[in-house]
PDB file of C-alpha atoms and ligand atoms in Angstrom:
ATOM      1  CA  MET A  26       8.363  16.784   0.021  1.00 53.00           C
ATOM      2  CA  SER A  27       5.170  14.645   0.132  1.00 67.00           C
ATOM      3  CA  ASP A  28       4.727  11.343  -1.948  1.00 75.00           C
ATOM      4  CA  PRO A  29       3.063  11.898  -5.194  1.00 90.00           C
ATOM      5  CA  HIS A  30      -0.208  10.341  -5.794  1.00 96.00           C
ATOM      6  CA  HIS A  31      -0.156   8.476  -9.199  1.00 98.00           C
ATOM      7  CA  ARG A  32      -3.052   6.824 -10.846  1.00 98.00           C
ATOM      8  CA  ILE A  33      -2.629   3.242 -12.335  1.00 98.00           C
ATOM      9  CA  LEU A  34      -4.601   1.485 -14.989  1.00 98.00           C
ATOM     10  CA  ALA A  35      -4.701  -2.193 -15.320  1.00 98.00           C
ATOM     11  CA  ILE A  36      -5.410  -2.877 -19.130  1.00 98.00           C
ATOM     12  CA  ARG A  37      -6.544  -6.426 -20.042  1.00 97.00           C
ATOM     13  CA  TYR A  38      -5.379  -7.529 -23.408  1.00 97.00           C
ATOM     14  CA  GLY A  39      -5.698 -11.183 -23.355  1.00 95.00           C
ATOM     15  CA  HIS A  40      -7.313 -14.364 -21.877  1.00 93.00           C
ATOM     16  CA  HIS A  41      -6.631 -18.154 -21.398  1.00 93.00           C
ATOM     17  CA  ALA A  42      -9.570 -20.618 -20.499  1.00 89.00           C
ATOM     18  CA  ARG A  43      -8.144 -23.152 -17.933  1.00 90.00           C
ATOM     19  CA  LYS A  44      -9.187 -25.171 -14.891  1.00 90.00           C
ATOM     20  CA  ALA A  45      -8.038 -24.627 -11.352  1.00 91.00           C
ATOM     21  CA  ALA A  46      -5.601 -27.430 -11.292  1.00 89.00           C
ATOM     22  CA  ALA A  47      -3.479 -25.600 -13.803  1.00 89.00           C
ATOM     23  CA  ASN A  48      -2.819 -22.634 -11.266  1.00 90.00           C
ATOM     24  CA  PHE A  49      -1.477 -24.432  -8.333  1.00 91.00           C
ATOM     25  CA  ILE A  50       1.545 -26.718  -7.601  1.00 90.00           C
ATOM     26  CA  GLY A  51       0.035 -29.869  -6.596  1.00 87.00           C
ATOM     27  CA  GLY A  52      -3.132 -28.865  -8.470  1.00 88.00           C
ATOM     28  CA  ASP A  53      -6.701 -28.302  -7.120  1.00 81.00           C
ATOM     29  CA  ASP A  54      -9.438 -30.920  -5.955  1.00 75.00           C
ATOM     30  CA  HIS A  55     -11.940 -29.008  -7.707  1.00 76.00           C
ATOM     31  CA  ALA A  56     -12.460 -29.339 -11.533  1.00 77.00           C
ATOM     32  CA  THR A  57     -13.696 -25.675 -11.551  1.00 88.00           C
ATOM     33  CA  ASP A  58     -12.927 -23.186 -14.300  1.00 91.00           C
ATOM     34  CA  MET A  59     -10.090 -20.648 -13.364  1.00 90.00           C
ATOM     35  CA  PRO A  60      -9.185 -18.560 -16.327  1.00 92.00           C
ATOM     36  CA  LEU A  61      -6.346 -16.195 -16.538  1.00 94.00           C
ATOM     37  CA  ASP A  62      -6.455 -12.682 -17.888  1.00 97.00           C
ATOM     38  CA  TYR A  63      -3.489 -11.043 -19.229  1.00 97.00           C
ATOM     39  CA  TYR A  64      -2.658  -7.292 -18.414  1.00 98.00           C
ATOM     40  CA  ILE A  65      -0.302  -4.634 -18.738  1.00 98.00           C
ATOM     41  CA  TRP A  66      -0.375  -1.492 -16.621  1.00 98.00           C
ATOM     42  CA  ALA A  67       0.220   2.182 -16.955  1.00 98.00           C
ATOM     43  CA  ILE A  68       1.207   4.624 -14.241  1.00 98.00           C
ATOM     44  CA  VAL A  69      -0.389   7.849 -15.129  1.00 98.00           C
ATOM     45  CA  ARG A  70       1.412  11.008 -13.546  1.00 97.00           C
ATOM     46  CA  GLU A  71       0.487  14.684 -13.036  1.00 94.00           C
ATOM     47  CA  ASP A  72       3.293  16.342 -14.718  1.00 91.00           C
ATOM     48  CA  ALA A  73       5.334  13.544 -16.354  1.00 97.00           C
ATOM     49  CA  PRO A  74       4.807  10.874 -19.008  1.00 98.00           C
ATOM     50  CA  PRO A  75       3.069   7.717 -18.021  1.00 98.00           C
ATOM     51  CA  ILE A  76       5.158   4.779 -17.001  1.00 98.00           C
ATOM     52  CA  VAL A  77       4.406   1.557 -18.665  1.00 98.00           C
ATOM     53  CA  VAL A  78       4.768  -1.789 -16.958  1.00 98.00           C
ATOM     54  CA  ASP A  79       5.237  -4.702 -19.275  1.00 98.00           C
ATOM     55  CA  THR A  80       4.391  -5.018 -22.893  1.00 98.00           C
ATOM     56  CA  GLY A  81       2.304  -8.136 -23.343  1.00 97.00           C
ATOM     57  CA  PHE A  82       2.484 -10.501 -26.393  1.00 95.00           C
ATOM     58  CA  ASP A  83       1.523  -9.870 -29.840  1.00 94.00           C
ATOM     59  CA  ALA A  84      -0.904 -11.734 -32.428  1.00 94.00           C
ATOM     60  CA  ALA A  85       1.569 -14.158 -33.788  1.00 94.00           C
ATOM     61  CA  THR A  86       2.791 -15.188 -30.403  1.00 95.00           C
ATOM     62  CA  ALA A  87      -0.908 -15.693 -29.161  1.00 94.00           C
ATOM     63  CA  ALA A  88      -1.786 -18.063 -32.003  1.00 94.00           C
ATOM     64  CA  ARG A  89       1.549 -19.911 -31.334  1.00 95.00           C
ATOM     65  CA  ARG A  90       0.936 -20.406 -27.767  1.00 94.00           C
ATOM     66  CA  GLY A  91      -2.892 -20.913 -27.734  1.00 91.00           C
ATOM     67  CA  ARG A  92      -3.807 -17.889 -25.963  1.00 92.00           C
ATOM     68  CA  SER A  93      -6.562 -15.280 -26.841  1.00 92.00           C
ATOM     69  CA  LEU A  94      -5.598 -11.912 -27.576  1.00 96.00           C
ATOM     70  CA  LEU A  95      -8.516  -9.667 -26.944  1.00 96.00           C
ATOM     71  CA  ARG A  96      -6.857  -6.644 -28.544  1.00 96.00           C
ATOM     72  CA  PRO A  97      -3.360  -5.789 -29.684  1.00 96.00           C
ATOM     73  CA  VAL A  98      -1.611  -3.892 -26.696  1.00 97.00           C
ATOM     74  CA  ASP A  99      -1.236  -0.753 -28.627  1.00 97.00           C
ATOM     75  CA  GLN A 100      -4.832  -0.683 -28.944  1.00 97.00           C
ATOM     76  CA  GLY A 101      -5.224  -1.230 -25.383  1.00 97.00           C
ATOM     77  CA  LEU A 102      -3.070   1.470 -24.334  1.00 97.00           C
ATOM     78  CA  ALA A 103      -4.762   3.914 -26.817  1.00 97.00           C
ATOM     79  CA  ALA A 104      -8.103   2.704 -25.375  1.00 96.00           C
ATOM     80  CA  ALA A 105      -6.759   3.946 -21.918  1.00 97.00           C
ATOM     81  CA  GLY A 106      -5.581   7.229 -23.292  1.00 97.00           C
ATOM     82  CA  ILE A 107      -1.907   6.347 -23.257  1.00 97.00           C
ATOM     83  CA  ASP A 108       0.294   7.855 -25.942  1.00 97.00           C
ATOM     84  CA  ILE A 109       2.802   5.298 -26.796  1.00 97.00           C
ATOM     85  CA  ALA A 110       5.120   7.803 -28.523  1.00 96.00           C
ATOM     86  CA  ALA A 111       5.082   9.876 -25.359  1.00 97.00           C
ATOM     87  CA  VAL A 112       6.355   7.032 -23.055  1.00 98.00           C
ATOM     88  CA  GLU A 113       9.944   7.447 -21.838  1.00 98.00           C
ATOM     89  CA  ASP A 114      10.028   4.548 -19.287  1.00 98.00           C
ATOM     90  CA  VAL A 115       8.846   1.131 -19.539  1.00 98.00           C
ATOM     91  CA  ILE A 116       9.444  -1.354 -16.574  1.00 98.00           C
ATOM     92  CA  VAL A 117       9.712  -4.917 -17.531  1.00 98.00           C
ATOM     93  CA  THR A 118       8.653  -7.123 -14.603  1.00 98.00           C
ATOM     94  CA  HIS A 119      10.343 -10.129 -16.099  1.00 98.00           C
ATOM     95  CA  MET A 120      11.013 -11.566 -19.768  1.00 98.00           C
ATOM     96  CA  HIS A 121       8.475 -14.131 -20.141  1.00 98.00           C
ATOM     97  CA  PHE A 122       6.588 -14.059 -23.393  1.00 97.00           C
ATOM     98  CA  ASP A 123       3.523 -12.414 -21.907  1.00 97.00           C
ATOM     99  CA  HIS A 124       5.340  -9.651 -20.532  1.00 98.00           C
ATOM    100  CA  ALA A 125       8.051  -8.501 -22.723  1.00 98.00           C
ATOM    101  CA  GLY A 126       6.540  -9.429 -26.250  1.00 95.00           C
ATOM    102  CA  SER A 127       5.928  -5.999 -27.529  1.00 92.00           C
ATOM    103  CA  LEU A 128       9.234  -4.047 -26.789  1.00 96.00           C
ATOM    104  CA  GLY A 129       9.388  -2.524 -30.321  1.00 95.00           C
ATOM    105  CA  LEU A 130       6.093  -0.585 -29.783  1.00 96.00           C
ATOM    106  CA  PHE A 131       7.899   2.077 -27.714  1.00 97.00           C
ATOM    107  CA  PRO A 132      10.174   4.206 -30.051  1.00 95.00           C
ATOM    108  CA  ARG A 133      11.462   6.684 -27.395  1.00 95.00           C
ATOM    109  CA  ALA A 134      11.226   4.400 -24.114  1.00 98.00           C
ATOM    110  CA  ARG A 135      14.030   3.262 -21.772  1.00 98.00           C
ATOM    111  CA  PHE A 136      13.373  -0.287 -20.605  1.00 98.00           C
ATOM    112  CA  HIS A 137      13.995  -1.167 -16.798  1.00 98.00           C
ATOM    113  CA  ILE A 138      15.010  -4.640 -15.820  1.00 98.00           C
ATOM    114  CA  GLN A 139      16.763  -6.294 -12.991  1.00 98.00           C
ATOM    115  CA  ASP A 140      20.363  -7.630 -13.592  1.00 98.00           C
ATOM    116  CA  ALA A 141      19.281 -10.919 -12.400  1.00 98.00           C
ATOM    117  CA  GLU A 142      16.538 -11.155 -15.033  1.00 98.00           C
ATOM    118  CA  MET A 143      18.915 -10.245 -17.912  1.00 98.00           C
ATOM    119  CA  ALA A 144      21.526 -12.708 -16.830  1.00 98.00           C
ATOM    120  CA  PHE A 145      18.851 -15.374 -16.325  1.00 98.00           C
ATOM    121  CA  CYS A 146      17.298 -15.246 -19.744  1.00 98.00           C
ATOM    122  CA  THR A 147      20.578 -14.854 -21.546  1.00 98.00           C
ATOM    123  CA  GLY A 148      22.563 -17.589 -19.732  1.00 98.00           C
ATOM    124  CA  ARG A 149      22.788 -21.224 -18.717  1.00 98.00           C
ATOM    125  CA  ALA A 150      19.333 -21.479 -17.304  1.00 97.00           C
ATOM    126  CA  MET A 151      18.076 -21.290 -20.966  1.00 98.00           C
ATOM    127  CA  THR A 152      19.668 -24.610 -21.779  1.00 98.00           C
ATOM    128  CA  GLU A 153      16.878 -26.194 -19.792  1.00 97.00           C
ATOM    129  CA  ARG A 154      13.896 -26.767 -21.763  1.00 96.00           C
ATOM    130  CA  MET A 155      11.484 -26.567 -18.989  1.00 94.00           C
ATOM    131  CA  ILE A 156      12.751 -23.201 -17.602  1.00 96.00           C
ATOM    132  CA  ARG A 157      12.976 -21.904 -21.148  1.00 97.00           C
ATOM    133  CA  ALA A 158       9.356 -22.563 -22.180  1.00 96.00           C
ATOM    134  CA  PRO A 159       7.850 -19.405 -21.165  1.00 97.00           C
ATOM    135  CA  PHE A 160      10.615 -17.325 -22.868  1.00 98.00           C
ATOM    136  CA  ASP A 161      10.598 -16.384 -26.525  1.00 97.00           C
ATOM    137  CA  ALA A 162      14.195 -15.794 -28.092  1.00 97.00           C
ATOM    138  CA  GLU A 163      12.961 -12.577 -30.101  1.00 97.00           C
ATOM    139  CA  PRO A 164      11.951 -10.361 -27.171  1.00 97.00           C
ATOM    140  CA  ILE A 165      15.390 -11.295 -25.598  1.00 98.00           C
ATOM    141  CA  ALA A 166      17.257 -10.472 -28.803  1.00 98.00           C
ATOM    142  CA  GLU A 167      15.400  -7.260 -28.810  1.00 98.00           C
ATOM    143  CA  MET A 168      16.332  -6.354 -25.381  1.00 98.00           C
ATOM    144  CA  VAL A 169      20.013  -7.123 -26.121  1.00 98.00           C
ATOM    145  CA  ARG A 170      19.729  -4.714 -29.256  1.00 98.00           C
ATOM    146  CA  LEU A 171      18.257  -2.161 -27.118  1.00 98.00           C
ATOM    147  CA  LEU A 172      21.000  -2.421 -24.651  1.00 98.00           C
ATOM    148  CA  PHE A 173      23.339  -1.680 -27.437  1.00 98.00           C
ATOM    149  CA  GLY A 174      21.288   1.238 -28.182  1.00 98.00           C
ATOM    150  CA  ASP A 175      21.611   2.633 -24.523  1.00 98.00           C
ATOM    151  CA  ARG A 176      18.039   2.189 -23.995  1.00 98.00           C
ATOM    152  CA  VAL A 177      18.194  -0.403 -21.016  1.00 98.00           C
ATOM    153  CA  VAL A 178      18.267   0.656 -17.165  1.00 98.00           C
ATOM    154  CA  PHE A 179      19.649  -1.827 -14.751  1.00 98.00           C
ATOM    155  CA  HIS A 180      18.445  -2.213 -11.371  1.00 98.00           C
ATOM    156  CA  ALA A 181      19.568  -4.562  -8.525  1.00 98.00           C
ATOM    157  CA  GLY A 182      17.153  -5.208  -5.745  1.00 98.00           C
ATOM    158  CA  THR A 183      15.130  -2.183  -4.702  1.00 98.00           C
ATOM    159  CA  SER A 184      15.486   1.101  -6.603  1.00 97.00           C
ATOM    160  CA  MET A 185      13.576   4.428  -7.547  1.00 98.00           C
ATOM    161  CA  VAL A 186      12.452   4.595 -11.238  1.00 98.00           C
ATOM    162  CA  ALA A 187      10.759   7.919 -10.584  1.00 98.00           C
ATOM    163  CA  PRO A 188       9.396   9.692  -7.554  1.00 97.00           C
ATOM    164  CA  GLY A 189       6.641   7.374  -6.190  1.00 97.00           C
ATOM    165  CA  VAL A 190       7.464   4.484  -8.601  1.00 98.00           C
ATOM    166  CA  MET A 191       9.985   2.035  -6.889  1.00 98.00           C
ATOM    167  CA  VAL A 192      10.932  -1.540  -8.085  1.00 98.00           C
ATOM    168  CA  HIS A 193      11.720  -4.317  -5.766  1.00 98.00           C
ATOM    169  CA  HIS A 194      13.479  -7.715  -7.045  1.00 98.00           C
ATOM    170  CA  LEU A 195      11.399 -10.563  -5.928  1.00 98.00           C
ATOM    171  CA  GLY A 196      12.521 -13.961  -7.047  1.00 96.00           C
ATOM    172  CA  GLY A 197      10.982 -17.341  -7.338  1.00 97.00           C
ATOM    173  CA  HIS A 198       8.953 -17.179 -10.507  1.00 96.00           C
ATOM    174  CA  THR A 199      11.904 -16.243 -12.626  1.00 98.00           C
ATOM    175  CA  ALA A 200      15.529 -15.370 -11.247  1.00 98.00           C
ATOM    176  CA  GLY A 201      14.918 -11.706 -11.503  1.00 98.00           C
ATOM    177  CA  LEU A 202      11.349 -10.870 -11.452  1.00 98.00           C
ATOM    178  CA  GLN A 203      10.704  -7.203 -10.169  1.00 98.00           C
ATOM    179  CA  VAL A 204       7.505  -5.861  -8.658  1.00 98.00           C
ATOM    180  CA  VAL A 205       6.415  -2.038  -9.033  1.00 98.00           C
ATOM    181  CA  GLU A 206       5.525  -0.250  -5.743  1.00 98.00           C
ATOM    182  CA  VAL A 207       3.543   2.989  -6.842  1.00 98.00           C
ATOM    183  CA  ALA A 208       2.358   5.835  -4.446  1.00 98.00           C
ATOM    184  CA  THR A 209      -1.098   6.535  -4.706  1.00 98.00           C
ATOM    185  CA  ALA A 210      -3.886   8.491  -2.805  1.00 97.00           C
ATOM    186  CA  ARG A 211      -4.864   5.364  -0.917  1.00 97.00           C
ATOM    187  CA  GLY A 212      -1.205   4.466  -0.059  1.00 97.00           C
ATOM    188  CA  PRO A 213       1.249   2.149  -1.900  1.00 98.00           C
ATOM    189  CA  VAL A 214      -0.263  -0.182  -4.346  1.00 98.00           C
ATOM    190  CA  VAL A 215       1.952  -3.061  -5.585  1.00 98.00           C
ATOM    191  CA  LEU A 216       1.795  -4.293  -9.150  1.00 98.00           C
ATOM    192  CA  ALA A 217       2.873  -7.842  -8.118  1.00 98.00           C
ATOM    193  CA  SER A 218       3.126  -9.116 -11.755  1.00 98.00           C
ATOM    194  CA  ASP A 219       3.806 -12.896 -11.860  1.00 98.00           C
ATOM    195  CA  ALA A 220       5.197 -12.942  -8.114  1.00 98.00           C
ATOM    196  CA  ALA A 221       1.611 -14.012  -7.895  1.00 98.00           C
ATOM    197  CA  HIS A 222      -0.587 -14.788 -10.836  1.00 97.00           C
ATOM    198  CA  LEU A 223      -3.667 -14.901  -8.748  1.00 97.00           C
ATOM    199  CA  TYR A 224      -4.850 -13.535  -5.378  1.00 98.00           C
ATOM    200  CA  ALA A 225      -5.326 -17.332  -4.347  1.00 96.00           C
ATOM    201  CA  ASN A 226      -1.692 -17.962  -4.874  1.00 96.00           C
ATOM    202  CA  ILE A 227      -1.158 -15.494  -2.153  1.00 97.00           C
ATOM    203  CA  THR A 228      -3.944 -16.681   0.289  1.00 96.00           C
ATOM    204  CA  ARG A 229      -3.310 -20.414  -0.075  1.00 95.00           C
ATOM    205  CA  ALA A 230       0.559 -19.850  -0.090  1.00 95.00           C
ATOM    206  CA  VAL A 231       0.820 -22.163  -2.969  1.00 94.00           C
ATOM    207  CA  PRO A 232       2.953 -21.088  -5.910  1.00 95.00           C
ATOM    208  CA  PHE A 233       1.560 -20.998  -9.556  1.00 92.00           C
ATOM    209  CA  PRO A 234       3.251 -24.072 -11.296  1.00 91.00           C
ATOM    210  CA  ILE A 235       5.728 -21.964 -13.234  1.00 93.00           C
ATOM    211  CA  VAL A 236       8.346 -21.521 -10.656  1.00 94.00           C
ATOM    212  CA  ILE A 237      12.245 -21.984 -10.571  1.00 95.00           C
ATOM    213  CA  ASP A 238      12.771 -21.574  -6.765  1.00 96.00           C
ATOM    214  CA  VAL A 239       9.767 -22.573  -4.322  1.00 96.00           C
ATOM    215  CA  PRO A 240      11.269 -21.271  -1.120  1.00 97.00           C
ATOM    216  CA  ALA A 241      12.196 -17.910  -2.928  1.00 97.00           C
ATOM    217  CA  TYR A 242       8.714 -17.696  -4.340  1.00 97.00           C
ATOM    218  CA  LEU A 243       7.027 -18.248  -0.988  1.00 98.00           C
ATOM    219  CA  ALA A 244       9.417 -15.719   0.497  1.00 98.00           C
ATOM    220  CA  SER A 245       8.290 -13.147  -2.263  1.00 98.00           C
ATOM    221  CA  LEU A 246       4.625 -13.725  -1.372  1.00 98.00           C
ATOM    222  CA  LYS A 247       5.226 -12.555   2.184  1.00 98.00           C
ATOM    223  CA  ARG A 248       7.292  -9.685   0.812  1.00 98.00           C
ATOM    224  CA  LEU A 249       4.196  -8.590  -1.198  1.00 98.00           C
ATOM    225  CA  LEU A 250       2.258  -8.243   2.104  1.00 96.00           C
ATOM    226  CA  GLU A 251       5.077  -6.244   3.887  1.00 98.00           C
ATOM    227  CA  LEU A 252       5.087  -3.842   0.845  1.00 98.00           C
ATOM    228  CA  ALA A 253       1.335  -3.578   0.738  1.00 98.00           C
ATOM    229  CA  PRO A 254      -0.754  -2.511   3.742  1.00 97.00           C
ATOM    230  CA  ASN A 255      -3.164  -5.397   2.897  1.00 97.00           C
ATOM    231  CA  LEU A 256      -4.466  -7.664  -0.052  1.00 98.00           C
ATOM    232  CA  ASP A 257      -6.624  -5.040  -1.689  1.00 98.00           C
ATOM    233  CA  HIS A 258      -3.216  -3.109  -2.200  1.00 98.00           C
ATOM    234  CA  VAL A 259      -1.792  -5.910  -4.180  1.00 98.00           C
ATOM    235  CA  ILE A 260      -2.412  -6.396  -7.932  1.00 98.00           C
ATOM    236  CA  PRO A 261      -1.782 -10.025  -9.249  1.00 98.00           C
ATOM    237  CA  GLY A 262      -0.510 -10.516 -12.735  1.00 98.00           C
ATOM    238  CA  HIS A 263      -3.341 -12.674 -14.146  1.00 97.00           C
ATOM    239  CA  ASP A 264      -6.304 -12.536 -11.642  1.00 97.00           C
ATOM    240  CA  PRO A 265      -9.851 -11.768 -13.346  1.00 97.00           C
ATOM    241  CA  LEU A 266     -10.894 -10.447 -10.132  1.00 97.00           C
ATOM    242  CA  VAL A 267      -8.852  -7.215 -10.866  1.00 98.00           C
ATOM    243  CA  LEU A 268     -11.294  -6.528 -13.808  1.00 97.00           C
ATOM    244  CA  GLN A 269     -14.253  -7.354 -11.779  1.00 97.00           C
ATOM    245  CA  GLN A 270     -13.536  -5.511  -8.594  1.00 98.00           C
ATOM    246  CA  PHE A 271     -11.717  -2.382  -9.309  1.00 98.00           C
ATOM    247  CA  PRO A 272     -13.535   0.888 -10.811  1.00 98.00           C
ATOM    248  CA  PRO A 273     -13.721   0.743 -14.462  1.00 97.00           C
ATOM    249  CA  VAL A 274     -12.572   3.619 -16.680  1.00 96.00           C
ATOM    250  CA  THR A 275     -15.414   5.212 -18.485  1.00 91.00           C
ATOM    251  CA  ASN A 276     -15.447   4.693 -22.166  1.00 91.00           C
ATOM    252  CA  ALA A 277     -12.424   2.382 -21.961  1.00 93.00           C
ATOM    253  CA  ALA A 278     -13.383  -1.344 -22.276  1.00 93.00           C
ATOM    254  CA  ASP A 279     -11.355  -3.672 -20.086  1.00 97.00           C
ATOM    255  CA  VAL A 280      -9.462  -0.748 -18.156  1.00 98.00           C
ATOM    256  CA  VAL A 281      -9.762  -0.463 -14.448  1.00 98.00           C
ATOM    257  CA  ARG A 282      -8.286   2.074 -12.035  1.00 98.00           C
ATOM    258  CA  VAL A 283      -6.169   0.122  -9.329  1.00 98.00           C
ATOM    259  CA  ASP A 284      -4.945   3.028  -7.603  1.00 98.00           C
ATOM    260  CA  LEU A 285      -8.497   3.094  -6.271  1.00 98.00           C
ATOM    261  CA  PRO A 286      -9.979   0.703  -3.790  1.00 98.00           C
ATOM    262  CA  PRO A 287     -11.778  -2.393  -5.086  1.00 98.00           C
ATOM    263  CA  ALA A 288     -15.883  -2.385  -4.710  1.00 97.00           C
ATOM    264  CA  ARG A 289     -15.419  -5.188  -2.377  1.00 97.00           C
ATOM    265  CA  SER A 290     -12.569  -6.332  -0.290  1.00 97.00           C
ATOM    266  CA  ILE A 291     -10.607  -8.927  -2.132  1.00 96.00           C
ATOM    267  CA  LYS A 292     -10.559 -11.255   0.701  1.00 95.00           C
ATOM    268  CA  GLU A 293     -14.437 -11.297   0.800  1.00 95.00           C
ATOM    269  CA  CYS A 294     -14.340 -12.424  -2.994  1.00 95.00           C
ATOM    270  CA  LEU A 295     -12.125 -15.621  -2.331  1.00 91.00           C
TER     271      LEU A 295
HETATM  272 ZN1  LIG B  23       2.647 -13.834 -16.866  1.00 80.25          ZN
END
């Protein structure tokens, strides 16, 4: 059987203005603006419900953490044509506040997470304030409740969530981050989440400052480019270039198709 060809929507829901120095270990010589965008993603399939990747944060979290919530995640999904009630599978790339903050939005879904991430966010590492900072207790407690409701699916390393949808464990940013490889008409597209916040983290081979294991992070960058044919097939977790370069979805603000190629090759944009 040939691989299915899925569509993938990147849905922007948040924004954070900042300088470039905040995005690289060791900083950046230029005092230029280098904002972050916050996305969730939806894998739209022919004959099966959409699969959502990550769940964003809510208004209270945005206010507490000084981020701009451009629209609530459920509104972003609705604008993209995704019926939340129909979603049966949600892949949680990792448990940071901006990726796992609205688990309760999906009444029927199973939640896919790596063994290593669940162990990490409920274990000894959380006694360290610095490591704990990007985590919120409530989404973690919610994930535990979902586990006891038979709604959590664990993965270890590489495994298949559905035909044409694979997860791969790529550590470094957190202990159990997983990226999502999706079969599309242009070949595999890898939703990198925070294995790379920005394309520049990949091309400079310099980690984003939130990192628990620098060698593992750098190895994960290399692995991204093994999973994907080239940079245009990698979708970083927070890069404004994604919204600027990939084809917009008509009548859906801040939603782009990343299963299609970018308008200009990403290398030329950097
Ligand atoms: Zn993030």
